[in-house]
Amino acid sequence: MAEEYLPSEDWLVLQEEHGKETTVFRRKQKRERVAQIERQFKANHARLILFFTCVLFIHAAGIYYFTRGFLLTRLVLNDRSKCAVSPIQGPAGQVTGNLLDGCWHPKTFDKAVIIIVDALRYDFTLPWTTDGPHPHYRDALNVLYETASEQPHDAFLLPFIADPPTATLQRLKGLTTGNLPTFIDAGSNFAGTAIEEDNLVAQLREAGKTLVHLGDDTWHSLFPGYFDANLSRPYDSFNVWDLHTVDDGVTQHLFPLLHPSNTSKWDVIFGHYLGVDHAGHRYGPDHPAMAAKLRQMDRVIRDIITVLDDSTLLVVMGDHGMDVKGDHGGESDDEVQAAIWMYSKKGIFGRTSREAALPPQTAKERHIWQIDLVPTLSLLLGTPIPFNNLGAPIKEAFIGPHGNDWANLAAVNHLTGAQVKQYQQEYAVARGLPESTFSHPLSLWEEAYRRWKDVSLLENPSHSSALWWFDTANAFSAYQAATLRICKNLWARFDEPSMIGGAIMLLLGVILVAWYAGGGWRGVRDITWPPILQPLIRSMVDSFLKTNLQNLVLPSLYRVKNATLYVAGNFLPLHLIQNHPDQRDIRPIKGDYSFWTWVAVVFTLCPAIGFASNSYTIWEDEILLFFLSSFGTLSLFSSLRQSCTKNRAIGVSQSITFIVLTRIASLSRLCREEQMPYCRSTYYASASSSTSANWQLLLPFALSLIIPIIIRSYYQVTRSYQGPAQFWIGVALPIGMLLTAFFWTLDTADDADWFGLKEGVLKSIRMVIARLVLGLSLGAGTVAFYRAEPCVKAVTSSEPLPPNSATASKSLDSTTNQANTLDTSGSSNAYGTHYFLLLINTYLALILLQKPMGHLSLGILTWQILCLLEILASNALTTSVIGPVTLGLLGNYHFFKTGHQATLSSIQWEAAFIPLKQVRYPWSPLLVVGNAMAAQILCTVAVPLVALWRRRPAGERPSLVGADVGRALCAYLAYHGVVNLATTVGAYWLRRHLMLYRIFSPRWMVGSVVLLVCDLVGLLVALGGFRCTALSVKTGFGWEDSRSEGEKMNKPSSSRHTVFPSLR
């Protein structure tokens, strides 16, 4: 038998060393391959960010250009009236008066005290004349009606109609310039800009009068440096939670100035009280707090009357009214019907007829416009009428105590008409208007002037001459009214090319994201770079140079606009089709033309078409209820057809739950005025209240117990209630929700004065709680999410699991030669359960900004999102566009269920002060946006879950996951883009509709803000959160596709995450 060959010892050592070198080399290759995959994911994610940045740019540009053409503006003339130049004499006129005696007309008063009671609605001043209980706002402020009725020569009270928008900033501009602030000013209500055109305050200052301001600090923004710094006392104007600080401060500093020893220090005092307005915002008009504030104003006015001297005019007025909930900003009757009251101990006021002896019983009778205040005060105080004024003198102030001084009324109407005529002529020249524009008013002027000349020749006054003066005064009034109507029409002209250009850009944005959502390209790299970004940037530079080469230093806005439209309208679509680097990747969209795709199309287009109807826009919340119920019904039937018993059971149960939750959410409603009487508000304690009912305070406490249990049950289904989920859902979320429940309980306790504590104590406690919740959710929660491991638990067992186990993998122990089993419970939903932690953070921050019924709505929304995710997973619809579209419907639906409507008056401004004592930029506006858009923000954050829920991390490159997340976000933005485009087209098409600024314009504003908010949240939060989730999951499970799940779990990681340390 041949001798067996045995290798030498040196040869064995050599072989062992060679094997080690091979192993090291392979491990090095593996590490390099893993690092390359990780770098590729991060690069693709960055390209995805750039792509959605371009989408944001297109949306923002489209909205900007449409806004420039839609929100009306007027040309402001810089001309100023001069005391030495009478409008009757023209530009070369002679001196007709002086500052001592009165410039254009003999002055009546040397001093004036002007009191603005913010939001003083006209019916607040009327007595209650019927039997039975009366609202809290009646029979509390009686002094105005009493003096006007009992002392008609000393006082008069009239309805004082405001021109919308009824925001304080815009009303102050109208009250001081005599002109009409346009709608575009509404967005600047948080921070006013100085008035540069001619105005009453400037004329008083130029006349050498010492001006004092007390109260609302908006005056100092509009008139910086106009008021005496030593005597004036401005107060923060937007803290609607504070009912007393401003009012008490005004009263405290006002009466010392009215003392005879101090009257020489001032000439005109402006006192702006805010308590009535804040009581309306906080409680609504029909509340004991409103009655208390009105009684306080009654006492203040009576005390002023007592100390007032004969040479001082007292004016009390409201800048606007308030609706039944105490809000304002729109153009409803309650919002525009303010009150004005003038008082003097000289006894110079009168009435034009016996029927006008008493103040009007409703604001529809004998009302005057707020711009009429400017010429009235100017003539009474002996200053020139501001150049841009369009108002008319108030008859009661000039008709005389016997009501027959028509000559004086004709004289002041003549002066005012001449000033209006000057403004009309200069405006026509500046705008290049044809002569025919003002042909009708000019004919009225000629007739009035002829009458003036004729009556001026009469030497002996008689009854017939009084009639002549009466006709002359009315003729000048007719001219002023006709000019005002034409100016309103002129300022209602839209820039149609800009509006059309903006709409086209919005349409291109819809096409772009719809193309992406439809899957027109293969992957993230093909989608975002270079087919879109590279040609887009190149074309932007090329087109800018082409259109601005003539003036590169200071290109006009018009050329910049043309350059942008040139890019969006020409280069972008062409590059998408023609300049693709790989023509094989461009192909017709292989649409998912399934049943659910068509359902998504119908759910998107049908609501969009409805925005051309005012009744649809008014009842949009009910329409959304129908579509969401329809989705739940369709998903129920689809689930019944599933062959898998488990999927069928999940789909059916979740569909039924989704439908029931939708109906429960419909119980929370805030009705708009146009829905009455077919709607009943339940969001607040009553339809006329802005506070929550006591029973509603139980909702946040109940939800703090229910919501964590519900979320935990969904995690337990996939065995994902592991690791960070246990602390996040079981500890942090309930604590945060309990803190918010205590916050709103203390808020109600402060409103009702349950504990009788000193003013401000409960507010300080609430601020601490609010900041703690925001710090927990947005601060600590964000850092914890960034560092969080996947919600997965790995356990090594010597007993093998069943071969068909989805979470088991086997490895062979080389020392014991035994088969070990690695159980990774929760891996089947590792992506979804990790990312959902970010949604919990967002939910916790948003419920703090909502009132108790808003807690219920957002809690239901969170549950519905989980239902939707399970429905999509059980019906294999995770890549369908129906998921993102349904999220869009849910966001818009719960916008209405959190106490909002598409009206300016439904904005809950008090949210700006939940963690703050006064306005702080940019936090206060962001808090208001978070309150108003909470539902849309939560749904935007949830969009990546459509692609991540129940998605296994093994065997799939993260870039493909990113592509699906990007497509889901694009489908979601396509839905909101279509809604915004529909409201934009509707506002353009119906720009002459009677209800434009009451219905269509506010809905367009909501659609535009929602689209931009969704763009930003999707870009910064959703995509950023997905990146953290992908890095966390792939670091734990491995970046390679070829390895088994068990190998991935045992692979050491050099990343910032420490995953499964017990296995290392």
mmCIF file of N, CA, C and O in Angstrom, residues 104-155:
data_model
loop_
_atom_site.group_PDB
_atom_site.id
_atom_site.type_symbol
_atom_site.label_atom_id
_atom_site.label_comp_id
_atom_site.label_asym_id
_atom_site.label_seq_id
_atom_site.Cartn_x
_atom_site.Cartn_y
_atom_site.Cartn_z
ATOM 1 N N TRP A 104 -57.964 126.303 5.661
ATOM 2 C CA TRP A 104 -58.911 126.430 4.558
ATOM 3 C C TRP A 104 -60.303 126.823 5.054
ATOM 4 O O TRP A 104 -61.134 127.257 4.265
ATOM 5 N N HIS A 105 -60.515 126.634 6.349
ATOM 6 C CA HIS A 105 -61.835 126.898 6.932
ATOM 7 C C HIS A 105 -61.623 127.269 8.388
ATOM 8 O O HIS A 105 -60.741 126.701 9.054
ATOM 9 N N PRO A 106 -62.393 128.209 8.898
ATOM 10 C CA PRO A 106 -62.195 128.588 10.306
ATOM 11 C C PRO A 106 -62.315 127.376 11.230
ATOM 12 O O PRO A 106 -63.283 126.613 11.165
ATOM 13 N N LYS A 107 -61.290 127.209 12.062
ATOM 14 C CA LYS A 107 -61.297 126.037 12.930
ATOM 15 C C LYS A 107 -62.296 126.208 14.060
ATOM 16 O O LYS A 107 -62.600 127.332 14.498
ATOM 17 N N THR A 108 -62.797 125.095 14.562
ATOM 18 C CA THR A 108 -63.784 125.093 15.636
ATOM 19 C C THR A 108 -63.162 124.730 16.972
ATOM 20 O O THR A 108 -63.611 125.203 18.020
ATOM 21 N N PHE A 109 -62.128 123.882 16.967
ATOM 22 C CA PHE A 109 -61.517 123.406 18.205
ATOM 23 C C PHE A 109 -60.000 123.603 18.153
ATOM 24 O O PHE A 109 -59.383 123.498 17.094
ATOM 25 N N ASP A 110 -59.425 123.849 19.325
ATOM 26 C CA ASP A 110 -57.973 123.943 19.449
ATOM 27 C C ASP A 110 -57.346 122.585 19.748
ATOM 28 O O ASP A 110 -56.215 122.318 19.359
ATOM 29 N N LYS A 111 -58.083 121.768 20.460
ATOM 30 C CA LYS A 111 -57.547 120.481 20.903
ATOM 31 C C LYS A 111 -58.549 119.374 20.615
ATOM 32 O O LYS A 111 -59.744 119.635 20.373
ATOM 33 N N ALA A 112 -58.043 118.151 20.650
ATOM 34 C CA ALA A 112 -58.917 116.994 20.437
ATOM 35 C C ALA A 112 -58.386 115.801 21.214
ATOM 36 O O ALA A 112 -57.167 115.595 21.311
ATOM 37 N N VAL A 113 -59.312 115.037 21.776
ATOM 38 C CA VAL A 113 -59.004 113.745 22.392
ATOM 39 C C VAL A 113 -59.712 112.693 21.548
ATOM 40 O O VAL A 113 -60.949 112.659 21.501
ATOM 41 N N ILE A 114 -58.937 111.871 20.875
ATOM 42 C CA ILE A 114 -59.483 110.868 19.954
ATOM 43 C C ILE A 114 -59.286 109.496 20.586
ATOM 44 O O ILE A 114 -58.149 109.033 20.742
ATOM 45 N N ILE A 115 -60.375 108.864 20.961
ATOM 46 C CA ILE A 115 -60.338 107.550 21.619
ATOM 47 C C ILE A 115 -60.778 106.493 20.616
ATOM 48 O O ILE A 115 -61.888 106.564 20.073
ATOM 49 N N ILE A 116 -59.913 105.519 20.373
ATOM 50 C CA ILE A 116 -60.262 104.380 19.517
ATOM 51 C C ILE A 116 -60.509 103.185 20.431
ATOM 52 O O ILE A 116 -59.597 102.736 21.140
ATOM 53 N N VAL A 117 -61.732 102.720 20.453
ATOM 54 C CA VAL A 117 -62.077 101.484 21.169
ATOM 55 C C VAL A 117 -62.065 100.374 20.131
ATOM 56 O O VAL A 117 -62.996 100.228 19.336
ATOM 57 N N ASP A 118 -61.005 99.630 20.110
ATOM 58 C CA ASP A 118 -60.811 98.627 19.060
ATOM 59 C C ASP A 118 -61.968 97.641 19.033
ATOM 60 O O ASP A 118 -62.363 97.095 20.063
ATOM 61 N N ALA A 119 -62.525 97.434 17.831
ATOM 62 C CA ALA A 119 -63.616 96.476 17.595
ATOM 63 C C ALA A 119 -64.926 96.908 18.246
ATOM 64 O O ALA A 119 -65.747 96.072 18.616
ATOM 65 N N LEU A 120 -65.142 98.230 18.370
ATOM 66 C CA LEU A 120 -66.405 98.734 18.932
ATOM 67 C C LEU A 120 -67.496 98.632 17.867
ATOM 68 O O LEU A 120 -67.634 99.496 17.008
ATOM 69 N N ARG A 121 -68.268 97.575 17.928
ATOM 70 C CA ARG A 121 -69.360 97.359 16.980
ATOM 71 C C ARG A 121 -70.509 98.305 17.309
ATOM 72 O O ARG A 121 -70.742 98.630 18.485
ATOM 73 N N TYR A 122 -71.249 98.712 16.284
ATOM 74 C CA TYR A 122 -72.274 99.731 16.497
ATOM 75 C C TYR A 122 -73.343 99.279 17.486
ATOM 76 O O TYR A 122 -73.774 100.061 18.344
ATOM 77 N N ASP A 123 -73.769 98.021 17.398
ATOM 78 C CA ASP A 123 -74.854 97.603 18.293
ATOM 79 C C ASP A 123 -74.392 97.481 19.738
ATOM 80 O O ASP A 123 -75.222 97.346 20.646
ATOM 81 N N PHE A 124 -73.066 97.542 20.005
ATOM 82 C CA PHE A 124 -72.594 97.580 21.393
ATOM 83 C C PHE A 124 -73.041 98.864 22.086
ATOM 84 O O PHE A 124 -73.082 98.911 23.317
ATOM 85 N N THR A 125 -73.329 99.909 21.304
ATOM 86 C CA THR A 125 -73.670 101.214 21.876
ATOM 87 C C THR A 125 -75.172 101.425 22.035
ATOM 88 O O THR A 125 -75.591 102.450 22.585
ATOM 89 N N LEU A 126 -75.983 100.485 21.555
ATOM 90 C CA LEU A 126 -77.442 100.669 21.560
ATOM 91 C C LEU A 126 -78.066 100.072 22.814
ATOM 92 O O LEU A 126 -77.604 99.032 23.316
ATOM 93 N N PRO A 127 -79.138 100.656 23.319
ATOM 94 C CA PRO A 127 -79.833 100.077 24.477
ATOM 95 C C PRO A 127 -80.661 98.869 24.062
ATOM 96 O O PRO A 127 -81.046 98.720 22.899
ATOM 97 N N TRP A 128 -80.949 98.026 25.033
ATOM 98 C CA TRP A 128 -81.783 96.837 24.806
ATOM 99 C C TRP A 128 -83.231 97.218 25.107
ATOM 100 O O TRP A 128 -83.582 97.541 26.234
ATOM 101 N N THR A 129 -84.068 97.208 24.084
ATOM 102 C CA THR A 129 -85.437 97.739 24.221
ATOM 103 C C THR A 129 -86.508 96.666 24.287
ATOM 104 O O THR A 129 -87.683 96.985 24.460
ATOM 105 N N THR A 130 -86.154 95.420 24.144
ATOM 106 C CA THR A 130 -87.147 94.346 24.166
ATOM 107 C C THR A 130 -87.118 93.640 25.515
ATOM 108 O O THR A 130 -86.152 93.730 26.270
ATOM 109 N N ASP A 131 -88.201 92.921 25.807
ATOM 110 C CA ASP A 131 -88.282 92.179 27.060
ATOM 111 C C ASP A 131 -87.410 90.939 26.987
ATOM 112 O O ASP A 131 -87.101 90.412 25.918
ATOM 113 N N GLY A 132 -87.064 90.450 28.153
ATOM 114 C CA GLY A 132 -86.283 89.232 28.207
ATOM 115 C C GLY A 132 -84.802 89.521 28.372
ATOM 116 O O GLY A 132 -84.343 90.668 28.343
ATOM 117 N N PRO A 133 -84.016 88.463 28.566
ATOM 118 C CA PRO A 133 -82.567 88.644 28.767
ATOM 119 C C PRO A 133 -81.910 89.190 27.496
ATOM 120 O O PRO A 133 -82.337 88.910 26.386
ATOM 121 N N HIS A 134 -80.884 89.955 27.695
ATOM 122 C CA HIS A 134 -80.175 90.548 26.567
ATOM 123 C C HIS A 134 -78.753 90.002 26.503
ATOM 124 O O HIS A 134 -78.208 89.514 27.505
ATOM 125 N N PRO A 135 -78.122 90.092 25.340
ATOM 126 C CA PRO A 135 -76.719 89.653 25.246
ATOM 127 C C PRO A 135 -75.829 90.476 26.163
ATOM 128 O O PRO A 135 -76.162 91.609 26.544
ATOM 129 N N HIS A 136 -74.693 89.926 26.498
ATOM 130 C CA HIS A 136 -73.791 90.604 27.426
ATOM 131 C C HIS A 136 -73.269 91.919 26.863
ATOM 132 O O HIS A 136 -72.872 92.805 27.629
ATOM 133 N N TYR A 137 -73.254 92.052 25.532
ATOM 134 C CA TYR A 137 -72.687 93.259 24.949
ATOM 135 C C TYR A 137 -73.702 94.388 24.832
ATOM 136 O O TYR A 137 -73.366 95.465 24.335
ATOM 137 N N ARG A 138 -74.908 94.204 25.267
ATOM 138 C CA ARG A 138 -75.911 95.269 25.241
ATOM 139 C C ARG A 138 -76.121 95.833 26.641
ATOM 140 O O ARG A 138 -75.968 95.151 27.651
ATOM 141 N N ASP A 139 -76.500 97.125 26.670
ATOM 142 C CA ASP A 139 -76.768 97.826 27.926
ATOM 143 C C ASP A 139 -75.564 97.859 28.856
ATOM 144 O O ASP A 139 -75.710 97.850 30.085
ATOM 145 N N ALA A 140 -74.367 97.884 28.283
ATOM 146 C CA ALA A 140 -73.149 98.003 29.092
ATOM 147 C C ALA A 140 -72.434 99.319 28.802
ATOM 148 O O ALA A 140 -71.873 99.934 29.713
ATOM 149 N N LEU A 141 -72.458 99.770 27.549
ATOM 150 C CA LEU A 141 -71.845 101.041 27.150
ATOM 151 C C LEU A 141 -72.977 101.984 26.739
ATOM 152 O O LEU A 141 -73.332 102.094 25.569
ATOM 153 N N ASN A 142 -73.554 102.669 27.711
ATOM 154 C CA ASN A 142 -74.762 103.467 27.480
ATOM 155 C C ASN A 142 -74.500 104.952 27.261
ATOM 156 O O ASN A 142 -75.377 105.668 26.771
ATOM 157 N N VAL A 143 -73.327 105.422 27.642
ATOM 158 C CA VAL A 143 -73.085 106.855 27.645
ATOM 159 C C VAL A 143 -73.174 107.455 26.253
ATOM 160 O O VAL A 143 -73.630 108.607 26.092
ATOM 161 N N LEU A 144 -72.792 106.742 25.233
ATOM 162 C CA LEU A 144 -72.794 107.294 23.879
ATOM 163 C C LEU A 144 -74.218 107.551 23.403
ATOM 164 O O LEU A 144 -74.528 108.631 22.873
ATOM 165 N N TYR A 145 -75.087 106.580 23.573
ATOM 166 C CA TYR A 145 -76.465 106.732 23.130
ATOM 167 C C TYR A 145 -77.194 107.777 23.994
ATOM 168 O O TYR A 145 -77.990 108.583 23.477
ATOM 169 N N GLU A 146 -76.936 107.776 25.299
ATOM 170 C CA GLU A 146 -77.604 108.725 26.190
ATOM 171 C C GLU A 146 -77.293 110.170 25.808
ATOM 172 O O GLU A 146 -78.205 111.008 25.673
ATOM 173 N N THR A 147 -76.023 110.498 25.658
ATOM 174 C CA THR A 147 -75.654 111.882 25.343
ATOM 175 C C THR A 147 -76.146 112.297 23.966
ATOM 176 O O THR A 147 -76.588 113.439 23.779
ATOM 177 N N ALA A 148 -76.074 111.373 22.973
ATOM 178 C CA ALA A 148 -76.534 111.714 21.624
ATOM 179 C C ALA A 148 -78.033 111.937 21.597
ATOM 180 O O ALA A 148 -78.542 112.727 20.784
ATOM 181 N N SER A 149 -78.774 111.278 22.469
ATOM 182 C CA SER A 149 -80.229 111.416 22.502
ATOM 183 C C SER A 149 -80.670 112.601 23.352
ATOM 184 O O SER A 149 -81.579 113.357 22.977
ATOM 185 N N GLU A 150 -80.028 112.767 24.516
ATOM 186 C CA GLU A 150 -80.457 113.785 25.458
ATOM 187 C C GLU A 150 -79.790 115.135 25.224
ATOM 188 O O GLU A 150 -80.331 116.174 25.633
ATOM 189 N N GLN A 151 -78.628 115.133 24.611
ATOM 190 C CA GLN A 151 -77.903 116.380 24.350
ATOM 191 C C GLN A 151 -77.523 116.440 22.864
ATOM 192 O O GLN A 151 -76.356 116.356 22.516
ATOM 193 N N PRO A 152 -78.483 116.553 21.962
ATOM 194 C CA PRO A 152 -78.181 116.463 20.527
ATOM 195 C C PRO A 152 -77.272 117.575 20.024
ATOM 196 O O PRO A 152 -76.623 117.409 18.990
ATOM 197 N N HIS A 153 -77.195 118.721 20.746
ATOM 198 C CA HIS A 153 -76.305 119.791 20.324
ATOM 199 C C HIS A 153 -74.866 119.537 20.758
ATOM 200 O O HIS A 153 -73.941 120.157 20.223
ATOM 201 N N ASP A 154 -74.707 118.635 21.709
ATOM 202 C CA ASP A 154 -73.364 118.334 22.212
ATOM 203 C C ASP A 154 -72.765 117.054 21.621
ATOM 204 O O ASP A 154 -71.537 116.900 21.626
ATOM 205 N N ALA A 155 -73.592 116.150 21.148
ATOM 206 C CA ALA A 155 -73.066 114.848 20.726
ATOM 207 C C ALA A 155 -73.922 114.258 19.626
ATOM 208 O O ALA A 155 -75.122 114.567 19.507
#
